[in-house]
XYZ file of C-alpha atoms in Angstrom:
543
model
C -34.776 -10.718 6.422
C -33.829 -12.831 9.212
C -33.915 -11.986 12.468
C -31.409 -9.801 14.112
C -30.456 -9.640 17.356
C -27.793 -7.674 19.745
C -24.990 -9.583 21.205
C -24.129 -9.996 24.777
C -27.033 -7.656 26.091
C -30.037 -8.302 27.929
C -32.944 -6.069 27.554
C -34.816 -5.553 29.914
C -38.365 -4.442 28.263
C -39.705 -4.471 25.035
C -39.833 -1.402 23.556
C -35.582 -1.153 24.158
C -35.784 -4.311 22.193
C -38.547 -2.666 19.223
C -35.924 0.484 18.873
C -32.883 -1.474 18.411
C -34.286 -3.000 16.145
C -35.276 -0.704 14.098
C -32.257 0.895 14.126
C -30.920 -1.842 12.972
C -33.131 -2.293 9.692
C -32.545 1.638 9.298
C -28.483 0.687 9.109
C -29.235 -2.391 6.628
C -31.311 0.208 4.384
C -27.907 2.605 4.619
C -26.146 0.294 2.191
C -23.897 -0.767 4.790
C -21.213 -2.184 1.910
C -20.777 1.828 1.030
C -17.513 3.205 2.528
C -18.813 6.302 2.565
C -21.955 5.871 5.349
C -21.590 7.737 8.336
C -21.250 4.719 10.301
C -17.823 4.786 8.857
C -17.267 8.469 8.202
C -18.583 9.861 12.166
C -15.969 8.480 14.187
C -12.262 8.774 13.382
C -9.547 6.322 14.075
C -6.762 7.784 17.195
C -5.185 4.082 18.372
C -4.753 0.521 18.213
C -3.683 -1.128 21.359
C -3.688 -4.645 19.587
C -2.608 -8.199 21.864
C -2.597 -11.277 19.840
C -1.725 -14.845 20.853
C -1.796 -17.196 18.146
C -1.984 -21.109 18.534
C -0.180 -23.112 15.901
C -1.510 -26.681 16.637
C -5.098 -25.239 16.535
C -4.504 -22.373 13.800
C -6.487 -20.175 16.129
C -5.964 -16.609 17.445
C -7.036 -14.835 20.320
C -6.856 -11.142 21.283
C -8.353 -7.909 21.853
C -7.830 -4.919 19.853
C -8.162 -1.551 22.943
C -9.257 0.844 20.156
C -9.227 4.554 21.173
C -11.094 6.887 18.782
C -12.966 10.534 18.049
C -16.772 10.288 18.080
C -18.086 12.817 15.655
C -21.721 12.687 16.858
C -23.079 9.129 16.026
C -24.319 6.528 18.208
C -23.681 3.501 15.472
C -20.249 2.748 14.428
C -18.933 -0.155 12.139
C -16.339 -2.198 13.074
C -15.143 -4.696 10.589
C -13.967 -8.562 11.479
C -14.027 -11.292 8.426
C -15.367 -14.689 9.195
C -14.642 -16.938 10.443
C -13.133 -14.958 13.308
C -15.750 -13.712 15.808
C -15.748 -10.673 17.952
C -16.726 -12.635 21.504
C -17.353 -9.001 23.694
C -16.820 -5.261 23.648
C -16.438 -3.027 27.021
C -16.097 0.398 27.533
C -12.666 1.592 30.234
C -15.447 1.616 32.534
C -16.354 -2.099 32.408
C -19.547 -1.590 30.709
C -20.935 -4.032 28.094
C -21.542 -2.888 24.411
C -24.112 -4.307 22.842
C -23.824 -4.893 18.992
C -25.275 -6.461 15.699
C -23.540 -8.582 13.500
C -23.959 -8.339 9.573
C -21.903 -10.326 7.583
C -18.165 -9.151 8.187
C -19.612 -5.938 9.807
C -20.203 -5.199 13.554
C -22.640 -2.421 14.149
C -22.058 -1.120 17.880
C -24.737 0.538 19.874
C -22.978 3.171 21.436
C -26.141 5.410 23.023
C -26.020 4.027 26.511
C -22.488 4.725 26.863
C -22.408 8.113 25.142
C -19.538 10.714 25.532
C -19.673 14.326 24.637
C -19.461 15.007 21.143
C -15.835 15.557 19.738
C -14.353 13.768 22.831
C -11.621 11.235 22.339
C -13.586 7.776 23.863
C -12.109 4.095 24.203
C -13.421 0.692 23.712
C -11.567 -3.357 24.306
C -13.004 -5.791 21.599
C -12.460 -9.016 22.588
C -12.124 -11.730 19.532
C -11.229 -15.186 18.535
C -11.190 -17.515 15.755
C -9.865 -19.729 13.435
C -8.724 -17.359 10.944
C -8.816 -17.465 6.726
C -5.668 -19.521 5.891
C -3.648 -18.226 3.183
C -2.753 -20.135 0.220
C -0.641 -18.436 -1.598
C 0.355 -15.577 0.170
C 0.945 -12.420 -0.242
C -1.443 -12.462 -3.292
C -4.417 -14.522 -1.448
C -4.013 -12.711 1.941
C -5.037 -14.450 5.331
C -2.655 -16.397 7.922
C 0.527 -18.154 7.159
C 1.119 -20.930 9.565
C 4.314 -22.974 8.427
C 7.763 -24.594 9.922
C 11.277 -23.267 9.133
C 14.009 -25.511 7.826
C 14.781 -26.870 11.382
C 11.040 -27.824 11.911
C 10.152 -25.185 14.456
C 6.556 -23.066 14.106
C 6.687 -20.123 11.858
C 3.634 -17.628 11.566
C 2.748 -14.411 10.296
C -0.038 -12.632 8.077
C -0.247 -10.919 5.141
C -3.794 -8.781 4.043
C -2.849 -5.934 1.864
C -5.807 -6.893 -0.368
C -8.237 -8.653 1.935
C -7.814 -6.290 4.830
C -6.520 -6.487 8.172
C -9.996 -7.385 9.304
C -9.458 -11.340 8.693
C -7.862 -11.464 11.797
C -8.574 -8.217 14.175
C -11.092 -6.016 14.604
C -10.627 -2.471 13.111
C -11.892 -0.050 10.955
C -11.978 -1.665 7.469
C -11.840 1.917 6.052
C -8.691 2.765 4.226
C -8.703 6.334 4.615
C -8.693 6.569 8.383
C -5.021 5.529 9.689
C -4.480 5.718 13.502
C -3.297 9.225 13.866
C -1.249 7.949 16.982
C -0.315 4.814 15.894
C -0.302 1.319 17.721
C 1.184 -0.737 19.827
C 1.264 -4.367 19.174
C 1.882 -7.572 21.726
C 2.590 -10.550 20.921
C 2.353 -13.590 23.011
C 4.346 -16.789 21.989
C 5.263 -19.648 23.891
C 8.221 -22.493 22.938
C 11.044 -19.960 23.300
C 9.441 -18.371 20.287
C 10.295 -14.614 19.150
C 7.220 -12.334 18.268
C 7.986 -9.462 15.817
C 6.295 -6.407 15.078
C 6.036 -3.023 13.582
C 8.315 -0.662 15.136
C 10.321 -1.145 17.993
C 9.882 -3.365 20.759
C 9.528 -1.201 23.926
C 8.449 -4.547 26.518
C 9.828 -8.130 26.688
C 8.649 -10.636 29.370
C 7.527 -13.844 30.608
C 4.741 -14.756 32.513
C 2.892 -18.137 33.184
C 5.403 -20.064 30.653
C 4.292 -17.632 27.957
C 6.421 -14.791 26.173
C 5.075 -11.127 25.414
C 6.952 -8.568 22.858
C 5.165 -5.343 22.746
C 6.225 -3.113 19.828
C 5.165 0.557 19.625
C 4.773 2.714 16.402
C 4.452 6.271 17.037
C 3.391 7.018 13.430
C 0.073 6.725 11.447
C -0.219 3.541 10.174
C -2.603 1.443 7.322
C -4.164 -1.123 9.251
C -3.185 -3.971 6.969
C 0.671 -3.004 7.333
C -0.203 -4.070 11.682
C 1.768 -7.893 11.286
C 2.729 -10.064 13.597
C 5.432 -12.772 12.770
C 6.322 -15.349 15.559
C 8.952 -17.976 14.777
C 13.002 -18.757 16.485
C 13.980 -15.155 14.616
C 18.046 -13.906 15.297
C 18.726 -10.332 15.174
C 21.746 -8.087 14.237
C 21.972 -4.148 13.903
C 23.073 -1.243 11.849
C 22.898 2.419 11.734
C 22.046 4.831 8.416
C 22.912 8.273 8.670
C 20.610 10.155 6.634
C 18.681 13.458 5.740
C 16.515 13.263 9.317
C 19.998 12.034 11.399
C 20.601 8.466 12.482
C 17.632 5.528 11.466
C 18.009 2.790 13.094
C 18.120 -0.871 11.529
C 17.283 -3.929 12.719
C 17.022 -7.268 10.663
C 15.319 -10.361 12.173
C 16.261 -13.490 10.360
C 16.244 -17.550 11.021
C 19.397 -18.349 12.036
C 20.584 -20.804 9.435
C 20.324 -17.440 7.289
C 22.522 -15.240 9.174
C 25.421 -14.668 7.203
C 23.265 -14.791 4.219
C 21.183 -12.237 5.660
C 24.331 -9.598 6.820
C 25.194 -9.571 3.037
C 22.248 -9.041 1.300
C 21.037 -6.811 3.476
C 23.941 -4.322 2.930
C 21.972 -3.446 -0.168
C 19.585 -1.509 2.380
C 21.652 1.401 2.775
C 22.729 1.593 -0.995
C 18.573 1.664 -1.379
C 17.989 4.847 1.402
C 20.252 6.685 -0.237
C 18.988 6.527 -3.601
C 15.271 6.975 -2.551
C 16.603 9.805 -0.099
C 17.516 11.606 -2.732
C 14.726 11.381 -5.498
C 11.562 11.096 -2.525
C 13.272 12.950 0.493
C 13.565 11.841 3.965
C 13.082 8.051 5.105
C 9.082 8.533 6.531
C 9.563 6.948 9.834
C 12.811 7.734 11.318
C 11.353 7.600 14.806
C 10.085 4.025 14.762
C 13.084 2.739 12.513
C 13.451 0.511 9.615
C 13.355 -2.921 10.001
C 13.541 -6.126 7.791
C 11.699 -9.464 9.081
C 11.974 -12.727 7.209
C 8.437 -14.160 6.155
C 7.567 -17.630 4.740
C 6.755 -15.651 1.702
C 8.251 -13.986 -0.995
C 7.669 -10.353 0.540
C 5.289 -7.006 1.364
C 5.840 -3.757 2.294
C 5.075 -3.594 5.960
C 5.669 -0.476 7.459
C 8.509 -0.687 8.955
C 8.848 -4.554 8.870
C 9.319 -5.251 5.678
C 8.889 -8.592 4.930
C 11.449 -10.169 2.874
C 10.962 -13.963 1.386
C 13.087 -13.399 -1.868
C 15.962 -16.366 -0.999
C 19.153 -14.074 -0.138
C 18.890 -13.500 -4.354
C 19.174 -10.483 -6.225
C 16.609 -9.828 -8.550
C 13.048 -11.233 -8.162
C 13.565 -14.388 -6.910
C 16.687 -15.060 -9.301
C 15.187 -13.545 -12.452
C 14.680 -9.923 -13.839
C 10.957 -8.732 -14.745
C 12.484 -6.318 -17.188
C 14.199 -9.093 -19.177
C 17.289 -6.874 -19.182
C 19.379 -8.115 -16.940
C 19.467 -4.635 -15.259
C 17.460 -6.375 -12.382
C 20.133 -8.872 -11.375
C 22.348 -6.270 -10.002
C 19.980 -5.926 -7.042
C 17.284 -7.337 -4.999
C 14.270 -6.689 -6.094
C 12.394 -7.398 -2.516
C 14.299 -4.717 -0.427
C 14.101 -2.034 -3.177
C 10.627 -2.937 -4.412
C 8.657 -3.211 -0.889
C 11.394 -0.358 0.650
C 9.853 1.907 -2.216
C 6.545 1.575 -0.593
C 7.510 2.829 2.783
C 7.415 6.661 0.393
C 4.523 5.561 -2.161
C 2.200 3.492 0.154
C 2.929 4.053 3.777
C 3.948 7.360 3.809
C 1.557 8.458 0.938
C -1.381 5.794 1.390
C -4.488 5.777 -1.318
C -7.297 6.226 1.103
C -9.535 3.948 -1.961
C -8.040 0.412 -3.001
C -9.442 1.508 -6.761
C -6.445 4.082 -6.295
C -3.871 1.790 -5.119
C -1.863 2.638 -8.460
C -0.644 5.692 -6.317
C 1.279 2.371 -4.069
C 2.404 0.738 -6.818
C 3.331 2.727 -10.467
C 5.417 5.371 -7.975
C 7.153 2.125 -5.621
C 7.546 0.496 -9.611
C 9.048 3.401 -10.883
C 11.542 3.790 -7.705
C 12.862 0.635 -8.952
C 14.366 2.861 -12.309
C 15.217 6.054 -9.986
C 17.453 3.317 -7.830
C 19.187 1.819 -11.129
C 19.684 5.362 -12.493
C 21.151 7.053 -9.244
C 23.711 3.559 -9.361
C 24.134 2.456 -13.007
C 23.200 4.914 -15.105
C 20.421 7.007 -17.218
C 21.001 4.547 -20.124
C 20.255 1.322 -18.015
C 17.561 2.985 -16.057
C 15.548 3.801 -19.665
C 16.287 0.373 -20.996
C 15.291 -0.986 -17.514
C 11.874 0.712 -17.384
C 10.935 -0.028 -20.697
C 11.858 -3.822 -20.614
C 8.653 -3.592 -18.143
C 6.726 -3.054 -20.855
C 6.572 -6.644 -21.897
C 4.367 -7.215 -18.698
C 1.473 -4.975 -19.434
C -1.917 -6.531 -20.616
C -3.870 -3.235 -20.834
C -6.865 -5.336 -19.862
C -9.136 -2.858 -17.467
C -8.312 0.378 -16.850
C -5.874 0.789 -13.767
C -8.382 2.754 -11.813
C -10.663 0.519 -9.933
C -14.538 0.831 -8.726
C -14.588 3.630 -5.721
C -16.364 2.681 -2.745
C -16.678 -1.491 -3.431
C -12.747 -1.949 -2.555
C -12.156 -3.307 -5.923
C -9.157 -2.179 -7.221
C -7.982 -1.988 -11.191
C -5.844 -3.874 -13.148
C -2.411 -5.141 -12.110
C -1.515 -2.641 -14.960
C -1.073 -0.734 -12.333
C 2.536 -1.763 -11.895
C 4.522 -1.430 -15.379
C 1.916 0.524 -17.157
C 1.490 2.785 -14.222
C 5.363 3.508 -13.431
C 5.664 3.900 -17.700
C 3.025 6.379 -17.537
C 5.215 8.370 -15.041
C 8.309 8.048 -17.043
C 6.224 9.233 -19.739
C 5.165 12.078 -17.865
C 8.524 12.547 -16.684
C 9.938 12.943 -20.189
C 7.277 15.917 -21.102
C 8.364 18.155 -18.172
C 11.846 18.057 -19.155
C 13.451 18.943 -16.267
C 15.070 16.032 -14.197
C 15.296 18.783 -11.148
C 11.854 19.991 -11.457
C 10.695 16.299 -11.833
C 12.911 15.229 -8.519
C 11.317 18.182 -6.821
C 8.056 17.034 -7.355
C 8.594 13.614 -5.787
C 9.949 15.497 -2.882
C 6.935 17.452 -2.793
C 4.583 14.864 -2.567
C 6.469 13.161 0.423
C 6.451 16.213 2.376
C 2.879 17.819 1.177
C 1.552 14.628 2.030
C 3.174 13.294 4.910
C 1.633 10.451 6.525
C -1.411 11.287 4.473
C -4.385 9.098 2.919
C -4.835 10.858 -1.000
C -7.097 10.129 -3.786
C -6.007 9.634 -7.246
C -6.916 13.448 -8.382
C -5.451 15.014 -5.602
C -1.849 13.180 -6.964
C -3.089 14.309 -10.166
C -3.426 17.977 -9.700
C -0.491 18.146 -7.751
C 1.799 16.954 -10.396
C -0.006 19.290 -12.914
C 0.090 22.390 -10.439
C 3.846 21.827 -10.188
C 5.259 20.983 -13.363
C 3.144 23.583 -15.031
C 1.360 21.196 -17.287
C -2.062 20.061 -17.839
C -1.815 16.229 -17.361
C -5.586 15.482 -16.597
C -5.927 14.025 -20.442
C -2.812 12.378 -20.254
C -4.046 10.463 -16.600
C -7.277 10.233 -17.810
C -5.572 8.206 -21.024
C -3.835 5.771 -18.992
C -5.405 5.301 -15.939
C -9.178 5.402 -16.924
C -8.721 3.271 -20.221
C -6.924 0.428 -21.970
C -5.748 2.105 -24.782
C -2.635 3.711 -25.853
C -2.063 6.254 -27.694
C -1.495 5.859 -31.230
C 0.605 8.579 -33.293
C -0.411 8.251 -37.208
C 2.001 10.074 -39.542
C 3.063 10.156 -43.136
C 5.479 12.107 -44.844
C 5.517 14.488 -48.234
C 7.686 16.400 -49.937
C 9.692 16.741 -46.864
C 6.375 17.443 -44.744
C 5.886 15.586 -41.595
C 1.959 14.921 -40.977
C 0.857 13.444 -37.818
C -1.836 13.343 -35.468
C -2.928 10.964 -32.325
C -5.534 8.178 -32.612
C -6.745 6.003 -30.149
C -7.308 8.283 -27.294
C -9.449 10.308 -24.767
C -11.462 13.424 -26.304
C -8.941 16.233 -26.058
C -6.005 14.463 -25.863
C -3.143 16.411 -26.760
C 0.588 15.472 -25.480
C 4.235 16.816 -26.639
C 6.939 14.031 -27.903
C 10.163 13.903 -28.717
C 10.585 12.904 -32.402
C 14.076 12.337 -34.519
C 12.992 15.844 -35.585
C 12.621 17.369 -32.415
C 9.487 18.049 -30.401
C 6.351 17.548 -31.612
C 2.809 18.170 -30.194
C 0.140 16.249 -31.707
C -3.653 16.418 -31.394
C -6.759 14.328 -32.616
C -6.819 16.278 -36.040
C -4.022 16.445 -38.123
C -0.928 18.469 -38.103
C 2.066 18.962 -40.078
C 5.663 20.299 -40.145
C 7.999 21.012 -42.156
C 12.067 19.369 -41.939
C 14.822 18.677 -43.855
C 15.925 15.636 -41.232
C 12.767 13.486 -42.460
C 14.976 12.354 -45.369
C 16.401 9.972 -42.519
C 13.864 7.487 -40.856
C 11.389 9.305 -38.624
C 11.067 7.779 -35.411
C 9.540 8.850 -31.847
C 12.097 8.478 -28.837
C 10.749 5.031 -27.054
C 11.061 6.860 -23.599
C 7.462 7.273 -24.489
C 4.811 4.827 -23.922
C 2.555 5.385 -27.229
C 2.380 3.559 -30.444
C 3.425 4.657 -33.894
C 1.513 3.835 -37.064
C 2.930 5.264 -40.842
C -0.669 5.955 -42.795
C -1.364 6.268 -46.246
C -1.299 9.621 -47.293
């Protein structure tokens, strides 16, 4: 192992030096890439007071992240910070130095010689700079986005939902810990340049030929939803009047795109009505709703959702169902709006869950189409997404190496709901639940079972086979049949031990298991068939 050594401190005997060190070794033998260590788990995220001052000629960002916490009794905490940015110094409010060790993307900070009581909120500045990871082809890649708008002026902004807000500022990497208080967020531009962020903006000045924009959000937030987008942004206003009173919205926009912009964007208060009614309340009334325009196509930034899809409805002109459904709306400020419910509100505190973000915020995409256009063109719209599944890894990813499953998680996932929905049998008691989850889980980090239970617990139903089924493997389930003498035979194949689910058949419902079952009807003299609202397969045997 190669030497390590603590940053920014001078010691001032040896035997400070010998126990640093081995604490260090001990933290190296911790498995340090485990969520889970209690370098991560002993201290719990309160605030982000976040400055950042990006250089476009350079590509290279300076800040400091004023990170106030609760120390649950350790004198090691991990901060994470991707290379190639660098955190340059840490000090306590009091001025003091805090010495640290850097391992890869992790910062271990020694925290002894500037211990509080236990359980006592503390706060520490982290200085960093860098030449951050450049995105190229954001937001699938993640990193920074450093580009010019049509009339040549600097446009920048970032997008990590996958790599993690810690490619460009320090924070904890850990998913389950949001700040329970929220952030604020500065921004410092120069050129006449507007910097937007989460929230609402609560300071504007200049000072030394240099412009600061401090947004505040008062809500928890997922560290990779913190953006910053600087670029010669226009503004307008509108008001929604909704379950929680009046939510303010505010659209930032180049201004070649204006008119564009005050069009599309009346779709927004079509889409909080529908998701109002099937999810409940808009999650973030008090720091409002807010669309930004990014250099790319879009992501669901809480409350700044970024919006790249070219003023077009659908997904950048076309229709991922193959329906046509999808043309009668844009797909960006339904899609990444879903997410502020399923994602921001209710946020998967493991990436290998993150089908909790996207099969719900998938499905809300049908809920908005049938609340507008229909039952009939939701169901056709949600199964023309079936054409996009590749049921090639399960949809659940590996817990605790922020790996996450198989894009699956998308059309498979949101058909697996449907599915789901279609055994309760109640639309009410189905809406209900969606309801529930907003409110049991407000501004909550979950795990996939504790989504799982919920939904059984409240519909009444054991689903754990039926998640286990589609979520833990690539197969779908397979309904064999044959008829005789006016005897329907069936059973299910290609599926989890125990599987057992109800259908609804052209001779009612059916419940099939992994041995054989039959029933008799005199409708099988027509052509059986299974209604396609469920996502199985159907295979006539031989007798």
């Amino acid at each position: 192992m190669k030497s390590l050594k603590f940053q920014h401190v001078i010691f001032s005997f040896f035997p400070l030096i010998f126990v640093a060190q081995e604490r260090a070794l001990f933290i190296f033998k911790d498995s340090i890439e485990n969520n889970k260590i209690k370098y991560v788990d002993h201290w719990d995220v309160k605030h982000y007071d976040l400055i950042i001052e990006p250089d476009f000629t350079t590509k290279f960002l300076k800040g400091s992240n004023k990170i106030k916490f609760l120390n649950k009794g350790s004198d090691i905490i991990q901060i994470d910070l991707q290379n190639p940015m660098n955190i340059d110094s840490i000090l306590t409010v009091k001025n003091n130095r805090v010495p640290y060790i850097k391992k890869g993307n992790y910062y271990y900070l020694d925290l002894s010689r500037n211990a509080e009581k236990e359980n006592v909120d503390q706060e520490l500045i982290i200085y960093f700079s860098g030449k951050p990871k450049i995105a190229e082809n954001a937001p699938w890649d993640g990193g920074w986005i450093f580009s010019k708008d049509r009339n040549g002026k600097d446009w920048m902004t970032v997008a990590c939902e996958g790599i993690g807000a810690s490619v460009w500022f320090p924070c904890k990497g850990y998913l389950g810990d949001e700040p329970d208080e929220g952030m604020t967020l500065t921004i410092v531009t120069n050129n006449h340049l507007k910097g937007i962020g989460n929230g609402k903006l609560i300071g504007n000045w200049n000072e030394s030929q240099k412009n600061y924009f401090k947004w505040q959000v008062i809500n928890p937030i997922i560290s990779y939803n913190i953006i910053p987008y600087i670029g010669d942004y226009v503004n307008f206003k509108d008001e929604y009047n909704g379950e929680k009173g009046n939510l303010e919205l505010s659209y930032w926009v180049m201004p070649e795109n204006l008119n564009k912009a005050k069009f599309q964007f009346s779709q927004v208060k079509k889409m909080l009505e529908a998701f109002e009614y099937w999810f409940g309340p808009y999650p973030f009334y008090e720091d409002g709703y807010k669309i930004v325009e990014a250099p790319y196509l879009g992501m669901e930034h809480q409350s700044a959702i970024a919006y790249g899809n070219n003023y077009k409805n659908g997904y950048l002109g076309q229709d991922r169902s193959g329906t046509g459904i999808g043309l009668e709306w844009d797909f960006i400020i339904v899609h990444e709006s879903g997410h502020e419910w399923f994602g921001n509100n209710i946020s998967n505190a493991d990436i290998a869950d993150m089908w909790i973000h996207e099969a719900f915020t998938t499905y809300s995409e049908t809920l908005f189409v049938e609340y507008f256009y229909g039952k009939e063109k939701a169901n056709r719209y949600i199964i023309g997404q079936r054409k996009n599944i590749k049921n090639d890894i399960p949809i659940i990813g590996t817990y605790s190496k922020n790996k996450k499953g198989s894009i699956d998680m998308y059309d498979k996932g949101a058909n697996m709901i449907h599915t789901i929905r279609q055994i309760i049998g109640n639309d009410e008691l189905f809406r209900n639940i969606l309801r529930g989850l907003n409110q049991d889980f407000y501004h909550q980090t979950v795990t996939s079972s504790q989504v799982e239970n919920y939904i059984s617990d409240k519909s009444g139903i054991n689903f754990s086979k039926i998640f286990d089924q589609y979520l833990r493997t690539i197969d779908i389930p397979v309904l064999n049949y044959y008829i005789k003498d006016n005897t329907l035979f069936y059973k299910w194949s290609n599926v989890v031990k125990g599987f057992s689910m109800e259908i609804n058949t052209s001779i009612g419902k059916i419940k099939p298991t992994e041995n054989w079952k039959s029933v008799k009807s005199k409708d099988l003299t027509n052509k059986f068939y299974v209604d396609e609202n469920f996502y199985v397969k159907i295979y006539k045997s031989n007798e």
